[in-house]
Coordinates of C-alpha atoms and ligand atoms in Angstrom, one line a residue:
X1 CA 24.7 -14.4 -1.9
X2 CA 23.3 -12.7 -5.1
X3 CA 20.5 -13.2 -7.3
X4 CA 23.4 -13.6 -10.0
X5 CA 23.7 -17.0 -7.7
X6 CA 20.0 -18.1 -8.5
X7 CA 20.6 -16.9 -11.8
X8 CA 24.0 -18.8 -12.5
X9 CA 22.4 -22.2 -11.4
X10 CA 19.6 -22.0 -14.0
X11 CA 21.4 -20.1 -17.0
X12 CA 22.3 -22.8 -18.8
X13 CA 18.7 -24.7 -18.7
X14 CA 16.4 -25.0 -21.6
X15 CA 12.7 -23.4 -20.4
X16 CA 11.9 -27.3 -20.3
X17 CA 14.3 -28.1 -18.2
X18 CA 13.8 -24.8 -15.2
X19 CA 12.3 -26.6 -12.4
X20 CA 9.2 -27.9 -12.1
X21 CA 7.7 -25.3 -9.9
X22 CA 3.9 -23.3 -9.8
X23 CA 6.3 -20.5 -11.8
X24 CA 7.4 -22.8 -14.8
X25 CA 3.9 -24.1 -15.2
X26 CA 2.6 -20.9 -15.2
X27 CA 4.9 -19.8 -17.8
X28 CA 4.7 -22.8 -20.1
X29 CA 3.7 -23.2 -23.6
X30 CA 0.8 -25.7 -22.2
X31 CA -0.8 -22.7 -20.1
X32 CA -1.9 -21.7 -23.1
X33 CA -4.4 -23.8 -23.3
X34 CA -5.5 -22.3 -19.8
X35 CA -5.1 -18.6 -20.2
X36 CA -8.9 -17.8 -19.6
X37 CA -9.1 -19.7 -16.2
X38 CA -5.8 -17.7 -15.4
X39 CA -6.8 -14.7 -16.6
X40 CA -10.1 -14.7 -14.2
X41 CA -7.7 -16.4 -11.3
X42 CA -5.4 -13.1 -11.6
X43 CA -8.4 -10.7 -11.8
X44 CA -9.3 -12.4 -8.9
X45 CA -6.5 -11.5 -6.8
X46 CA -5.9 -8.1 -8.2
X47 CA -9.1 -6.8 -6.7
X48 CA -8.7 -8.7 -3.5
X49 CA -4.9 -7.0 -3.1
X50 CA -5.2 -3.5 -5.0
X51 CA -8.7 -3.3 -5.7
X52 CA -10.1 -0.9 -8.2
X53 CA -7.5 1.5 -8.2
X54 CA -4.6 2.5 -10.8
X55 CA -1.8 4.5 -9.8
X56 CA -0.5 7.2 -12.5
X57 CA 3.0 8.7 -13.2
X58 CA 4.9 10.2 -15.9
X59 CA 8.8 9.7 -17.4
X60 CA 10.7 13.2 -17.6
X61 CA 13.6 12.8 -19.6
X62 CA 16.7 14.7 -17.8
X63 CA 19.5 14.4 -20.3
X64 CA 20.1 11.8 -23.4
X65 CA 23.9 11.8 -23.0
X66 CA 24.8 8.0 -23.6
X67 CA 28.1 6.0 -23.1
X68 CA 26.5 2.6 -23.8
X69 CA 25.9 1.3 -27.3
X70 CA 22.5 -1.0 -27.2
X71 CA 21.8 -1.7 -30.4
X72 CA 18.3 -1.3 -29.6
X73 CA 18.0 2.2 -28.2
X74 CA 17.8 5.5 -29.8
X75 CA 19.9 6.8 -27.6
X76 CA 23.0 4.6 -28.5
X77 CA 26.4 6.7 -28.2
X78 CA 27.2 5.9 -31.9
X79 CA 23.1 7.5 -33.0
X80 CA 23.8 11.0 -34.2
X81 CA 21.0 12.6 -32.4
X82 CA 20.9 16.3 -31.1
X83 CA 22.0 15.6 -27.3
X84 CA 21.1 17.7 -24.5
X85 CA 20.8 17.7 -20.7
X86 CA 18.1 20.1 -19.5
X87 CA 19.3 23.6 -17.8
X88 CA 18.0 24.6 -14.6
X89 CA 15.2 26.9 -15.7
X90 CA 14.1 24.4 -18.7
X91 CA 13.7 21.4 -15.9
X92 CA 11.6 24.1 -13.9
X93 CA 9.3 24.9 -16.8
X94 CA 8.7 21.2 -17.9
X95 CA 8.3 20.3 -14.6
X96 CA 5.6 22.4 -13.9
X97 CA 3.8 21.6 -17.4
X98 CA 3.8 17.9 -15.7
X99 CA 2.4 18.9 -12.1
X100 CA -0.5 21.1 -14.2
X101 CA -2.0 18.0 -15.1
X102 CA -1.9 16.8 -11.6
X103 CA 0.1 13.9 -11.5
X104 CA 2.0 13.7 -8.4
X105 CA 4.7 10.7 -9.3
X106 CA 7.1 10.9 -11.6
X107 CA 10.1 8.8 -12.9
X108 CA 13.0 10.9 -13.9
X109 CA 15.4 9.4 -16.8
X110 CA 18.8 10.1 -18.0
X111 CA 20.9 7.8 -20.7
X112 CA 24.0 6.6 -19.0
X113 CA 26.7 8.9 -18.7
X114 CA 28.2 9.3 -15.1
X115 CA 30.3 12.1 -16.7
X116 CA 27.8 14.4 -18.5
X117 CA 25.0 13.6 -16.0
X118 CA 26.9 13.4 -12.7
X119 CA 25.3 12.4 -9.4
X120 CA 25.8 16.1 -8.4
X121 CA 22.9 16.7 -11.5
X122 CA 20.8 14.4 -10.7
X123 CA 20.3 15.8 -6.9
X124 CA 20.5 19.2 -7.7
X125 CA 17.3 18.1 -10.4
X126 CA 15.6 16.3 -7.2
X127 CA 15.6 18.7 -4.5
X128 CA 13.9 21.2 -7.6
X129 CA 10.9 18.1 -8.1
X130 CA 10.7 17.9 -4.3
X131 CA 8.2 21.3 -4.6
X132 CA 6.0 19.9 -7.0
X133 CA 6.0 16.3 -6.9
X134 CA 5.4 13.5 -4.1
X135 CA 7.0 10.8 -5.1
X136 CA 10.6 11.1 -7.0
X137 CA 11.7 7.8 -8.9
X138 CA 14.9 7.3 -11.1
X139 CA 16.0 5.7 -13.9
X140 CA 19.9 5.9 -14.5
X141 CA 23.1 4.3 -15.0
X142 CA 23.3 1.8 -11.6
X143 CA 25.1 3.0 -8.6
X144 CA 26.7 2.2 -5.4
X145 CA 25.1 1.5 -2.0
X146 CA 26.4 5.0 -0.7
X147 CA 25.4 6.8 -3.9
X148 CA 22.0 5.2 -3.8
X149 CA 21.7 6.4 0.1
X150 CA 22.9 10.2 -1.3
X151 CA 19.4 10.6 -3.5
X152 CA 17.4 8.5 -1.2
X153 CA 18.6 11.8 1.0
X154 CA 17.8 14.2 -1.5
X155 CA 14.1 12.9 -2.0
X156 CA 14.3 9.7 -4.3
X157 CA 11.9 7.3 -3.0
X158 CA 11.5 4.4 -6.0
X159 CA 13.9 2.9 -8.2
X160 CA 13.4 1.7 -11.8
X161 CA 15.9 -0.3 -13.5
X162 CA 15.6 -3.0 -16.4
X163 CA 18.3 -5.7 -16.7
X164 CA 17.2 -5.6 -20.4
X165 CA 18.0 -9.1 -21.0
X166 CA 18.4 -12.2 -18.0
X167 CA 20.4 -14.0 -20.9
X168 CA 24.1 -13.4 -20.1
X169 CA 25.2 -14.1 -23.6
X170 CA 22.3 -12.3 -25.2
X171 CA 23.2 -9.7 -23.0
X172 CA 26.8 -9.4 -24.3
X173 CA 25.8 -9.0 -28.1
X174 CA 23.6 -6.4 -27.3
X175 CA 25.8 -4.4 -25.0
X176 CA 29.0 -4.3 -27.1
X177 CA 30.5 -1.3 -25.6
X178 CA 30.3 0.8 -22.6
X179 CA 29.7 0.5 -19.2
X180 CA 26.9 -1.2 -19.3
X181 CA 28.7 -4.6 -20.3
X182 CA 29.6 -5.0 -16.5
X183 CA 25.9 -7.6 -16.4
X184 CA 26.6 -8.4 -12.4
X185 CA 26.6 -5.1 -11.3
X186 CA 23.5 -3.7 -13.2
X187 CA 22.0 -7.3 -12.1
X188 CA 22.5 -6.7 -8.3
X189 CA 22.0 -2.5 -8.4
X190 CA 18.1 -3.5 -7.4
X191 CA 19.9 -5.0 -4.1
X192 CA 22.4 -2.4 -3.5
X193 CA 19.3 0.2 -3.7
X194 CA 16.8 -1.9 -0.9
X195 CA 20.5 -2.2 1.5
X196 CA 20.7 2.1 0.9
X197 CA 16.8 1.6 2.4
X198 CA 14.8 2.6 -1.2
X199 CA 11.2 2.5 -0.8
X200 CA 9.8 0.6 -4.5
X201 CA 11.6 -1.3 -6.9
X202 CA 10.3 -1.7 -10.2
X203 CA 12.7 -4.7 -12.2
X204 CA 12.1 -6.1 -15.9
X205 CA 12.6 -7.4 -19.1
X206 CA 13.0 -5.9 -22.5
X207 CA 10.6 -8.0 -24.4
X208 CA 11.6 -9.6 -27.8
X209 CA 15.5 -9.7 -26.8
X210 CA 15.2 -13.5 -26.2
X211 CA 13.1 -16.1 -25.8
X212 CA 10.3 -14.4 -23.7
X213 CA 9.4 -17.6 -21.3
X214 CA 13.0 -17.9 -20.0
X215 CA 12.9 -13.9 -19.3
X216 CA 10.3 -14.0 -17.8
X217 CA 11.2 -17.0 -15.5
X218 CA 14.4 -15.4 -14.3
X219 CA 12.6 -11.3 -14.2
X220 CA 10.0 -13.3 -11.4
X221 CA 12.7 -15.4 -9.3
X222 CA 14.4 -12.2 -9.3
X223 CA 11.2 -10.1 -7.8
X224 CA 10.7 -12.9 -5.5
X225 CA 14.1 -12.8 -4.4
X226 CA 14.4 -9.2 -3.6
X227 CA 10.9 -9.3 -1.8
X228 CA 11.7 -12.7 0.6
X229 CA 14.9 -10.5 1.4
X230 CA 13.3 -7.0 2.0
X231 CA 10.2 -7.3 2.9
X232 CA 9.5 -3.9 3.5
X233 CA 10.3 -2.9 -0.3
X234 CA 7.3 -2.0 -2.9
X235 CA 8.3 -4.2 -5.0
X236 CA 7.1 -4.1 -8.8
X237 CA 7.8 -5.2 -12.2
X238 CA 7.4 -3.7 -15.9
X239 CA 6.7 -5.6 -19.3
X240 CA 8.3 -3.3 -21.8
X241 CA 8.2 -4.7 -25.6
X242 CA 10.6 -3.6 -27.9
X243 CA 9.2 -0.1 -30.2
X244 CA 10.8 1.6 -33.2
X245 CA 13.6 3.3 -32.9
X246 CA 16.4 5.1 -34.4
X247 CA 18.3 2.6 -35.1
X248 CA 15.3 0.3 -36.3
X249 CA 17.0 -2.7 -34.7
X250 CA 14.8 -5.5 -35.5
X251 CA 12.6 -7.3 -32.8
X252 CA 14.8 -10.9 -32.4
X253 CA 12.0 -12.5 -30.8
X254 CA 8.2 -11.7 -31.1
X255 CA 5.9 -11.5 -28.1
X256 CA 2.3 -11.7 -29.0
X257 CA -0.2 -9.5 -27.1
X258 CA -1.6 -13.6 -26.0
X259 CA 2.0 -13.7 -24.1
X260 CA 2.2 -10.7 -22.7
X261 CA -1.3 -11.6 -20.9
X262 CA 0.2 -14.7 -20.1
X263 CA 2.9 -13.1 -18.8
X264 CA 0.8 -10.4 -16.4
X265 CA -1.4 -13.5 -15.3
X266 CA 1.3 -15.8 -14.3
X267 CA 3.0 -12.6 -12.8
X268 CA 0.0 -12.1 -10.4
X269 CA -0.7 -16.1 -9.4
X270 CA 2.8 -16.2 -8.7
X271 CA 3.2 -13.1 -6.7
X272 CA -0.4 -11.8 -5.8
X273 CA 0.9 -8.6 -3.9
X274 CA 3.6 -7.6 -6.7
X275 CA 2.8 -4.2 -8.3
X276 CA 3.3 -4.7 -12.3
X277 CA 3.6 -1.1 -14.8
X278 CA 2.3 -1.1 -18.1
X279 CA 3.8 2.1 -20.2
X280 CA 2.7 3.9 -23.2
X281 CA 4.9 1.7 -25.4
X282 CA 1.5 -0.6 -26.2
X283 CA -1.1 1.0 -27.6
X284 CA -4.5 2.3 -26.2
X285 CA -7.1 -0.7 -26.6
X286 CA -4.6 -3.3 -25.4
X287 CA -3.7 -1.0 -22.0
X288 CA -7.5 -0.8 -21.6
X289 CA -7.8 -4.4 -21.8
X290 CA -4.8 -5.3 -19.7
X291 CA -6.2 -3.2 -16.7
X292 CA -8.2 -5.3 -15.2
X293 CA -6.1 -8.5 -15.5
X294 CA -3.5 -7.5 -13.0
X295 CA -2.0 -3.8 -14.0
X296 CA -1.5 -1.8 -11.0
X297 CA 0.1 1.4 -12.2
X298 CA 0.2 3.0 -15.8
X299 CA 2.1 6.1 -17.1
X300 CA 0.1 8.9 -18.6
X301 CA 0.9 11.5 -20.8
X302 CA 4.6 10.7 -21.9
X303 CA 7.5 11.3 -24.3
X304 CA 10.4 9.8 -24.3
X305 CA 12.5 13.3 -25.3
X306 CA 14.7 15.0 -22.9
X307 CA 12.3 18.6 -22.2
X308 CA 9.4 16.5 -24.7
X309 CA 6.9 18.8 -23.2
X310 CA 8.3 22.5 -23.9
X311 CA 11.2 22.0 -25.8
X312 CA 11.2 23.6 -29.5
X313 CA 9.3 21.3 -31.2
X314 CA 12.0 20.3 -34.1
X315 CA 14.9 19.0 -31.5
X316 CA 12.1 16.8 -29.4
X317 CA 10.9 15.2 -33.0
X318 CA 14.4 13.7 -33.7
X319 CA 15.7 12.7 -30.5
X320 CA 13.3 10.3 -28.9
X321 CA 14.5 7.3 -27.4
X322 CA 12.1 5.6 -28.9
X323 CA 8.5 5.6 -30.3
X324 CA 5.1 5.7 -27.8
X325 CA 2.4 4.1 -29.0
X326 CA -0.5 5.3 -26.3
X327 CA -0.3 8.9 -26.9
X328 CA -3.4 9.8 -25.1
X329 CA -3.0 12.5 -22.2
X330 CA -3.4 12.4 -18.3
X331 CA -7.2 13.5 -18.7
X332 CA -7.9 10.8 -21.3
X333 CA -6.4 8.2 -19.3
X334 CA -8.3 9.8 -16.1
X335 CA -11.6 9.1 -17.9
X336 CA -11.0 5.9 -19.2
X337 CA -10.1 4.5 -15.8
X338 CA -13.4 5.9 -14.3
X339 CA -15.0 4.6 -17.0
X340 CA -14.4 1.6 -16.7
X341 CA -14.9 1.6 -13.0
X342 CA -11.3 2.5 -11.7
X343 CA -10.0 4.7 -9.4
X344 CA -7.2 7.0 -10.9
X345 CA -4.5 7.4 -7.8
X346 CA -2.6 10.6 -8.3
X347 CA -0.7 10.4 -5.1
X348 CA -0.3 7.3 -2.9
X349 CA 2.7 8.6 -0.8
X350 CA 4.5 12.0 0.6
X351 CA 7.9 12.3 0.7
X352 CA 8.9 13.3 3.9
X353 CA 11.2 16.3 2.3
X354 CA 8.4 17.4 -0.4
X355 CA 7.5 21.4 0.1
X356 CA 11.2 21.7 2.7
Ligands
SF4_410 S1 19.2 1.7 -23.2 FE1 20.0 3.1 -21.7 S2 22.2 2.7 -21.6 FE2 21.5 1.8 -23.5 S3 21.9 3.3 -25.1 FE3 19.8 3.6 -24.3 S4 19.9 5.1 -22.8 FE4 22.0 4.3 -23.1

């Protein structure tokens, strides 16, 4: 058993036909019409489960090396983009730009290539953030139960990865090449991570790739699925929305800021312990907004170029993977949070090899 087997039995269903559940209703188009008595609902049970608190964390882009060919990412193999995978002593120096501004959790990112960004890399990079950082998550190419277990060893401790799209023939046309086409084994990677004994998941959906109400349907079951089965897992999900990019791939299907509240508010009814990221892809006022209707951890501070930080300045401008729209700093989003009555959390666990 999978979730590919929860997934298989619905894929073919309209939104209107899903199953009539507390989920579907939540989701639907006649919610709408409820969104404020949600909205208080889920504000609710934010501050009864996570209080007034925000957790903080940054991306650091380790290489852009790419095999796969999404057509809506800068870093698709066919963009000609200056590639690079940061040296030893470059990591060292952005990472201690990050760990000046305090932040203590950090989400490291590579583009998918097993070849030019081996596992070997990735751990090597690791055991360097283990001095400086607490908590070590990754975004990569999906791996094996053993090679999960290797960088849970090395000092990973969270584990970010987007299906992109639930729609399996959606997902095709998007992913024409690469290794990314194999959808089952990028689908059930979250599983094979909690089995290697990972401490937080974060799963989600690239907004705008298909209908957003469906997504969002099969992005929940599949939260719910992983936390009924590993309970121990701190489990999480993101909302990312489509942003300009190289390739200026056009949006398919717009999502509203109204859905995307929708969307966080349903999230939390449904799910009242789930931890739920907003990044810097949406801009400043509607993050500030969002905060208090469910958002539990934000990033701060980010770029989406491999070294964006201290690299020469001409190589990060034309190699992002793709444009940020809340540019404000750590310290900016330190003040808004205790503004508006939040607590900025800068480090909520230690990993047990941090300072070895
Ligand atoms: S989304 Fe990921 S896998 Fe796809 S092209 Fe971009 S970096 Fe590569």
């Amino acid at each position: 058993m999978s979730f590919y087997n929860i997934y298989h039995k619905y894929k073919n269903c309209s939104f209107e036909e899903l199953p009539n559940q507390e989920l579907t209703k939540l989701l639907s188009l006649e919610a709408e019409k409820s969104l404020e008595a949600m909205a208080q609902k889920a504000k609710t049970l934010t501050l009864q489960n996570f209080g007034k608190t925000i957790s903080l964390y940054t991306p650091l882009y380790l290489s852009n090396y790419c095999e796969n060919e999404c057509l809506y990412c800068g870093f698709n193999a066919n963009n000609k983009i200056p590639r690079r995978k940061l040296k030893i002593d470059e990591l060292k120096k952005e990472a201690k730009f990050i760990a000046k501004t305090g932040l203590q959790h950090i989400l490291i990112l590579t583009g998918e290539s097993k070849k030019l960004s081996p596992l070997s890399y990735i751990k090597e990079s690791v055991k360097i953030l283990n001095k400086l950082f607490s908590s070590i998550s990754i975004e990569i190419y999906p791996l094996s139960q053993t090679e999960y277990k290797e960088l849970i060893a090395a000092g990973v401790d969270g584990l970010t990865i987007y299906q992109e799209v639930y729609s399996q023939s959606e997902y095709k046309k998007l992913h024409p090449a690469g290794p990314k086409q194999d959808y089952q084994f990028r689908l059930d990677a979250p599983e094979r991570a909690a089995r290697a004994g990972i401490r937080t998941i974060n799963i989600g959906s690239l907004l705008g790739l298909a209908p957003w109400r469906k997504e969002a349907f099969f992005m929940l079951k599949h939260a719910e699925y992983l936390q009924n089965k590993y309970p121990e897992i701190e489990m999480s999900i993101s909302l990312p929305r489509l942003r300009p990019q190289f390739n200026n791939f056009q949006t398919p299907y717009e999502v509203s800021d109204k859905n995307i509240v929708q969307i966080i508010t349903a999230a939390r009814i449904f799910m009242p312990r789930l931890g739920i990221t907003l990044s810097t892809r949406e801009n400043s006022q509607l993050r500030n907004n969002l905060i208090k209707l469910g958002i539990t951890k934000m990033s701060a501070g980010s770029t989406t170029a491999v070294g964006g930080h201290t690299l020469e300045k001409t190589y990060i401008k034309n190699s992002l993977q793709f444009e940020i729209s809340d540019k404000r700093d750590v310290s900016q989003i330190k003040i808004m949070l205790l503004k508006e009555g939040y607590q900025p959390v800068l480090k909520d666990w230690v990993g047990a090899l941090q300072n070895e």
